[in-house]
PDB file of C-alpha atoms and ligand atoms in Angstrom:
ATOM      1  CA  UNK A 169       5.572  21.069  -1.342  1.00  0.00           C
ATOM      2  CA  UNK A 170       1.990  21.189  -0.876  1.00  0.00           C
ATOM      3  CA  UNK A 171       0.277  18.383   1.555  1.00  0.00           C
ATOM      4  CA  UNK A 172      -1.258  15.329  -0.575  1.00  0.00           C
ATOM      5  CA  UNK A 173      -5.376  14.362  -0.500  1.00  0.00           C
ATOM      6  CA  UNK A 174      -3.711  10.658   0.049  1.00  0.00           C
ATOM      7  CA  UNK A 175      -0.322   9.132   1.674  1.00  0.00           C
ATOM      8  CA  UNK A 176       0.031   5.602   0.667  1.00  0.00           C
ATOM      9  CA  UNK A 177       2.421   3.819   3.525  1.00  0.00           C
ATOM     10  CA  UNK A 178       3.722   0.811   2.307  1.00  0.00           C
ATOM     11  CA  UNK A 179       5.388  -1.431   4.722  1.00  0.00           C
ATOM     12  CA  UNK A 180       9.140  -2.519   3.893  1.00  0.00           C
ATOM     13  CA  UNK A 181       9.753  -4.150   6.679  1.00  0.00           C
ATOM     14  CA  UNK A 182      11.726  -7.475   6.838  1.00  0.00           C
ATOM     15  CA  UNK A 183      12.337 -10.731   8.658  1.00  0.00           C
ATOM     16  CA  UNK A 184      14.534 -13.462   8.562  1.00  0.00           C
ATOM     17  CA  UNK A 185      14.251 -16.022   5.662  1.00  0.00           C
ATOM     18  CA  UNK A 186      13.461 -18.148   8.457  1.00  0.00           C
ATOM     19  CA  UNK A 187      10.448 -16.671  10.593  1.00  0.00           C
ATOM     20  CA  UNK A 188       7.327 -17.797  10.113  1.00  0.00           C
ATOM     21  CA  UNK A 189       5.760 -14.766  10.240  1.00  0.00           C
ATOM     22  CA  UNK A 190       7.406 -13.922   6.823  1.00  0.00           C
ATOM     23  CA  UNK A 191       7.628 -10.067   6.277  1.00  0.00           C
ATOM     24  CA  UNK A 192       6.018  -7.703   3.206  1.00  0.00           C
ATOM     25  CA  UNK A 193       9.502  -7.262   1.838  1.00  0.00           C
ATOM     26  CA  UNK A 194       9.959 -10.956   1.317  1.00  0.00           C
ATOM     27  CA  UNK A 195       6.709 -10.586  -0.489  1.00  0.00           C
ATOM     28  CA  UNK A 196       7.599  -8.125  -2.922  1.00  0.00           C
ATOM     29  CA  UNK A 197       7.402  -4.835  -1.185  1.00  0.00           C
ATOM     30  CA  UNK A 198       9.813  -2.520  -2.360  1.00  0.00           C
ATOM     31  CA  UNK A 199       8.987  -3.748  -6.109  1.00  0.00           C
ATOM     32  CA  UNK A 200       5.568  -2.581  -4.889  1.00  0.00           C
ATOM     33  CA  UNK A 201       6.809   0.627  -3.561  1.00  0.00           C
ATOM     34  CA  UNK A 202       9.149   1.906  -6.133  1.00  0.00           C
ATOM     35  CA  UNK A 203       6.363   0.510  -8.907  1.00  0.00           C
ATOM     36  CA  UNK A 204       3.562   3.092  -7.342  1.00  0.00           C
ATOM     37  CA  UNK A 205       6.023   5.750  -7.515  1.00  0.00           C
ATOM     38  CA  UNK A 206       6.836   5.697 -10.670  1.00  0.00           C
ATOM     39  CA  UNK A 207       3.364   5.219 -11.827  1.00  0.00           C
ATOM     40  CA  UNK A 208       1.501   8.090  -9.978  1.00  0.00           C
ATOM     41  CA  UNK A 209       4.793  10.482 -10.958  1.00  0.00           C
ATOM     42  CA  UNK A 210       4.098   9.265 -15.024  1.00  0.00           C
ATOM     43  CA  UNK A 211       0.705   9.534 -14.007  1.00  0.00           C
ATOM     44  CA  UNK A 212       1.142  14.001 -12.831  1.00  0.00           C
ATOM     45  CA  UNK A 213      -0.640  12.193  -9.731  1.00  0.00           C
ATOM     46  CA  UNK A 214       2.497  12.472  -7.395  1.00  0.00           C
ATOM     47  CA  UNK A 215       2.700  16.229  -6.473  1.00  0.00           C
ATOM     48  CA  UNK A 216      -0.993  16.699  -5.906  1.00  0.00           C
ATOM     49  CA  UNK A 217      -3.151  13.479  -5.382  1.00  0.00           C
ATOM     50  CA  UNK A 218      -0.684  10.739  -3.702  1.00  0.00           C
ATOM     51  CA  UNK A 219       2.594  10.413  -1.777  1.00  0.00           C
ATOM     52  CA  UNK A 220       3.890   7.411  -1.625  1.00  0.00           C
ATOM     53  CA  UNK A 221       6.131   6.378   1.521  1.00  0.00           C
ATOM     54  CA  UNK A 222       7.797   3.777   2.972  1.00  0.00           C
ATOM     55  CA  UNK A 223       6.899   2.109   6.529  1.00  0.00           C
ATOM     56  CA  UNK A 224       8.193  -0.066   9.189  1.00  0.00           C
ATOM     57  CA  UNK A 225       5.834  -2.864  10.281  1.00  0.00           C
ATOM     58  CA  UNK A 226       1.944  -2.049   9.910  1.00  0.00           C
ATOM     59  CA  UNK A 227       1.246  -5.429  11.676  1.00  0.00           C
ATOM     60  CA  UNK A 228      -1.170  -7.046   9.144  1.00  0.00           C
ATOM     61  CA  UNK A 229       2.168  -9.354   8.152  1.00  0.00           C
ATOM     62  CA  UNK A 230      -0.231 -12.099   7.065  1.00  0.00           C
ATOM     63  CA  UNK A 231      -2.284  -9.741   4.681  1.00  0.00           C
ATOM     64  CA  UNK A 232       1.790  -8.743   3.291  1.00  0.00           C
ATOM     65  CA  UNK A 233       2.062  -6.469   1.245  1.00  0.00           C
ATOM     66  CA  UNK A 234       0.226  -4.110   2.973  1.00  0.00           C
ATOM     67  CA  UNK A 235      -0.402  -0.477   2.400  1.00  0.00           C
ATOM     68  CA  UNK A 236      -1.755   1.885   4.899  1.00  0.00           C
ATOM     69  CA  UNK A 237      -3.847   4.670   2.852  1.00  0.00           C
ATOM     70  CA  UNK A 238      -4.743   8.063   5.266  1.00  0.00           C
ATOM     71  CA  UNK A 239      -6.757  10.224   5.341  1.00  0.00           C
ATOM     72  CA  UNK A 240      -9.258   7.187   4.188  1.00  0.00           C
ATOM     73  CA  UNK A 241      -7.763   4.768   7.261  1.00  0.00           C
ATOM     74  CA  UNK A 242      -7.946   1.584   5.348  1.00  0.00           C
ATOM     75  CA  UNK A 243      -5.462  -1.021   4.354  1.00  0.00           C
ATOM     76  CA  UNK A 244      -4.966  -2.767   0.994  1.00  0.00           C
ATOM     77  CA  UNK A 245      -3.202  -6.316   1.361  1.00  0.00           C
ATOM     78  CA  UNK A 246      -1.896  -9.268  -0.384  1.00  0.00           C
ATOM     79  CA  UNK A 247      -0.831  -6.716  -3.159  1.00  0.00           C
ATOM     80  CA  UNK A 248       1.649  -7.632  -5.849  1.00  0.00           C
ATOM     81  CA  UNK A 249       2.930  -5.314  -8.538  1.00  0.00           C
ATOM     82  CA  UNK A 250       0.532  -6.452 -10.662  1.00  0.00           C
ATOM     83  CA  UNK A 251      -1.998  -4.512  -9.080  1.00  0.00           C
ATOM     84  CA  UNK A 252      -0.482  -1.042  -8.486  1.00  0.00           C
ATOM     85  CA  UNK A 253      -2.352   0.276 -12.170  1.00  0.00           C
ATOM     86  CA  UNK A 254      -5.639  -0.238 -10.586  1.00  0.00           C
ATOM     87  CA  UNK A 255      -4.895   1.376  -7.147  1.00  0.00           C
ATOM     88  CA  UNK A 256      -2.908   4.270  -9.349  1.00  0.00           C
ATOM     89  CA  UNK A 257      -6.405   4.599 -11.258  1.00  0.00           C
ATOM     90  CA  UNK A 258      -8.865   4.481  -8.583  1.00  0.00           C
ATOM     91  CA  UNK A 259      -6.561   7.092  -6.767  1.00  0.00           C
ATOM     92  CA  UNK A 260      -6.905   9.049 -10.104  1.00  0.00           C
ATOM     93  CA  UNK A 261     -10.595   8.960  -9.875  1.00  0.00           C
ATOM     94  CA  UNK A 262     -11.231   8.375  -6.185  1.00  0.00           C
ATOM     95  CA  UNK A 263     -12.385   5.476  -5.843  1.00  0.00           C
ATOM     96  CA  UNK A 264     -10.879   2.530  -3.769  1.00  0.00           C
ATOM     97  CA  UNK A 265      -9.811  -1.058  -5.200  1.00  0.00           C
ATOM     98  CA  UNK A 266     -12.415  -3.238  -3.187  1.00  0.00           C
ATOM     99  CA  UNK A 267     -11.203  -6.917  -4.212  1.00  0.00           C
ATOM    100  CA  UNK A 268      -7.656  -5.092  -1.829  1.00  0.00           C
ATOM    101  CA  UNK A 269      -9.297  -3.982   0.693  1.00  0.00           C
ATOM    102  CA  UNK A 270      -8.697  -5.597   4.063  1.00  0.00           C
ATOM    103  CA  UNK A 271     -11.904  -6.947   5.548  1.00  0.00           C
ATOM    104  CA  UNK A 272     -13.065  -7.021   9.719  1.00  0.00           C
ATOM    105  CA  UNK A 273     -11.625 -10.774   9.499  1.00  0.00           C
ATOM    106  CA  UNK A 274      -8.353  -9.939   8.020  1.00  0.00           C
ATOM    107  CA  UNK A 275      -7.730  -6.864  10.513  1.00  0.00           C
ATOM    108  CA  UNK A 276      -8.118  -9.708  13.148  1.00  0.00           C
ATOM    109  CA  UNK A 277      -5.733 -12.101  12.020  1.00  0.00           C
ATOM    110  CA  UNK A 278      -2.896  -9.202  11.726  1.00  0.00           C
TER     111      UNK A 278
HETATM  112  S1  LIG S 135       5.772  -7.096   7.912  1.00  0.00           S
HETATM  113 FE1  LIG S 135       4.452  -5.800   6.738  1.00  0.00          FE
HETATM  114  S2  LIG S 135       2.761  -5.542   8.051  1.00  0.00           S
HETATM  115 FE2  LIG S 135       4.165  -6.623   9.273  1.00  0.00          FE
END
């Protein structure tokens, strides 16, 4: 299997109901995952542009769901489902989703 331009880690980690620091899989996270998958596979993206993994805790849990994108070294946060056709699209023409994209500030809060 040749080596992706992009791995997308998307953390699955989770909590209990009960801890405040709530966890990305509480928020939707493996929706996320298994939704990016299937769209960058329907997409012909999968094999050559993208793999998508899972990941243990990032630790940007109050910027959940958060998804770790090398070789670029940036994180996207607060994503839903909702928003994996634009990330699928600006992977397809390289570009990243800006409104996602976890600011300075953000990075600091973790
Ligand atoms: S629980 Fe997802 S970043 Fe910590």
């Amino acid at each position: 299997m040749p080596q992706r331009q992009r791995y997308l880690f998307v953390c699955i980690n989770r909590r209990a109901e009960d801890n405040p620091k709530g966890s990305c899989t509480a928020r939707g996270s493996e929706e996320v995952h298994r939704a990016l998958k299937e769209q960058l596979a329907a997409r012909g993206l999968a094999k050559v542009e993208a793999r998508v993994c899972t990941s243990s805790c990032l630790d940007q849990c109050s910027s959940g769901v958060t998804i770790l994108v090398e070789p670029d070294h940036f994180f996207y946060g607060r994503v839903t489902v909702s928003d994996v056709p634009e990330i699928v699209e600006g992977i397809a023409n390289d570009r990243r989703v800006e409104r996602l994209v976890l600011t300075a500030e953000d990075l600091e809060k973790g």
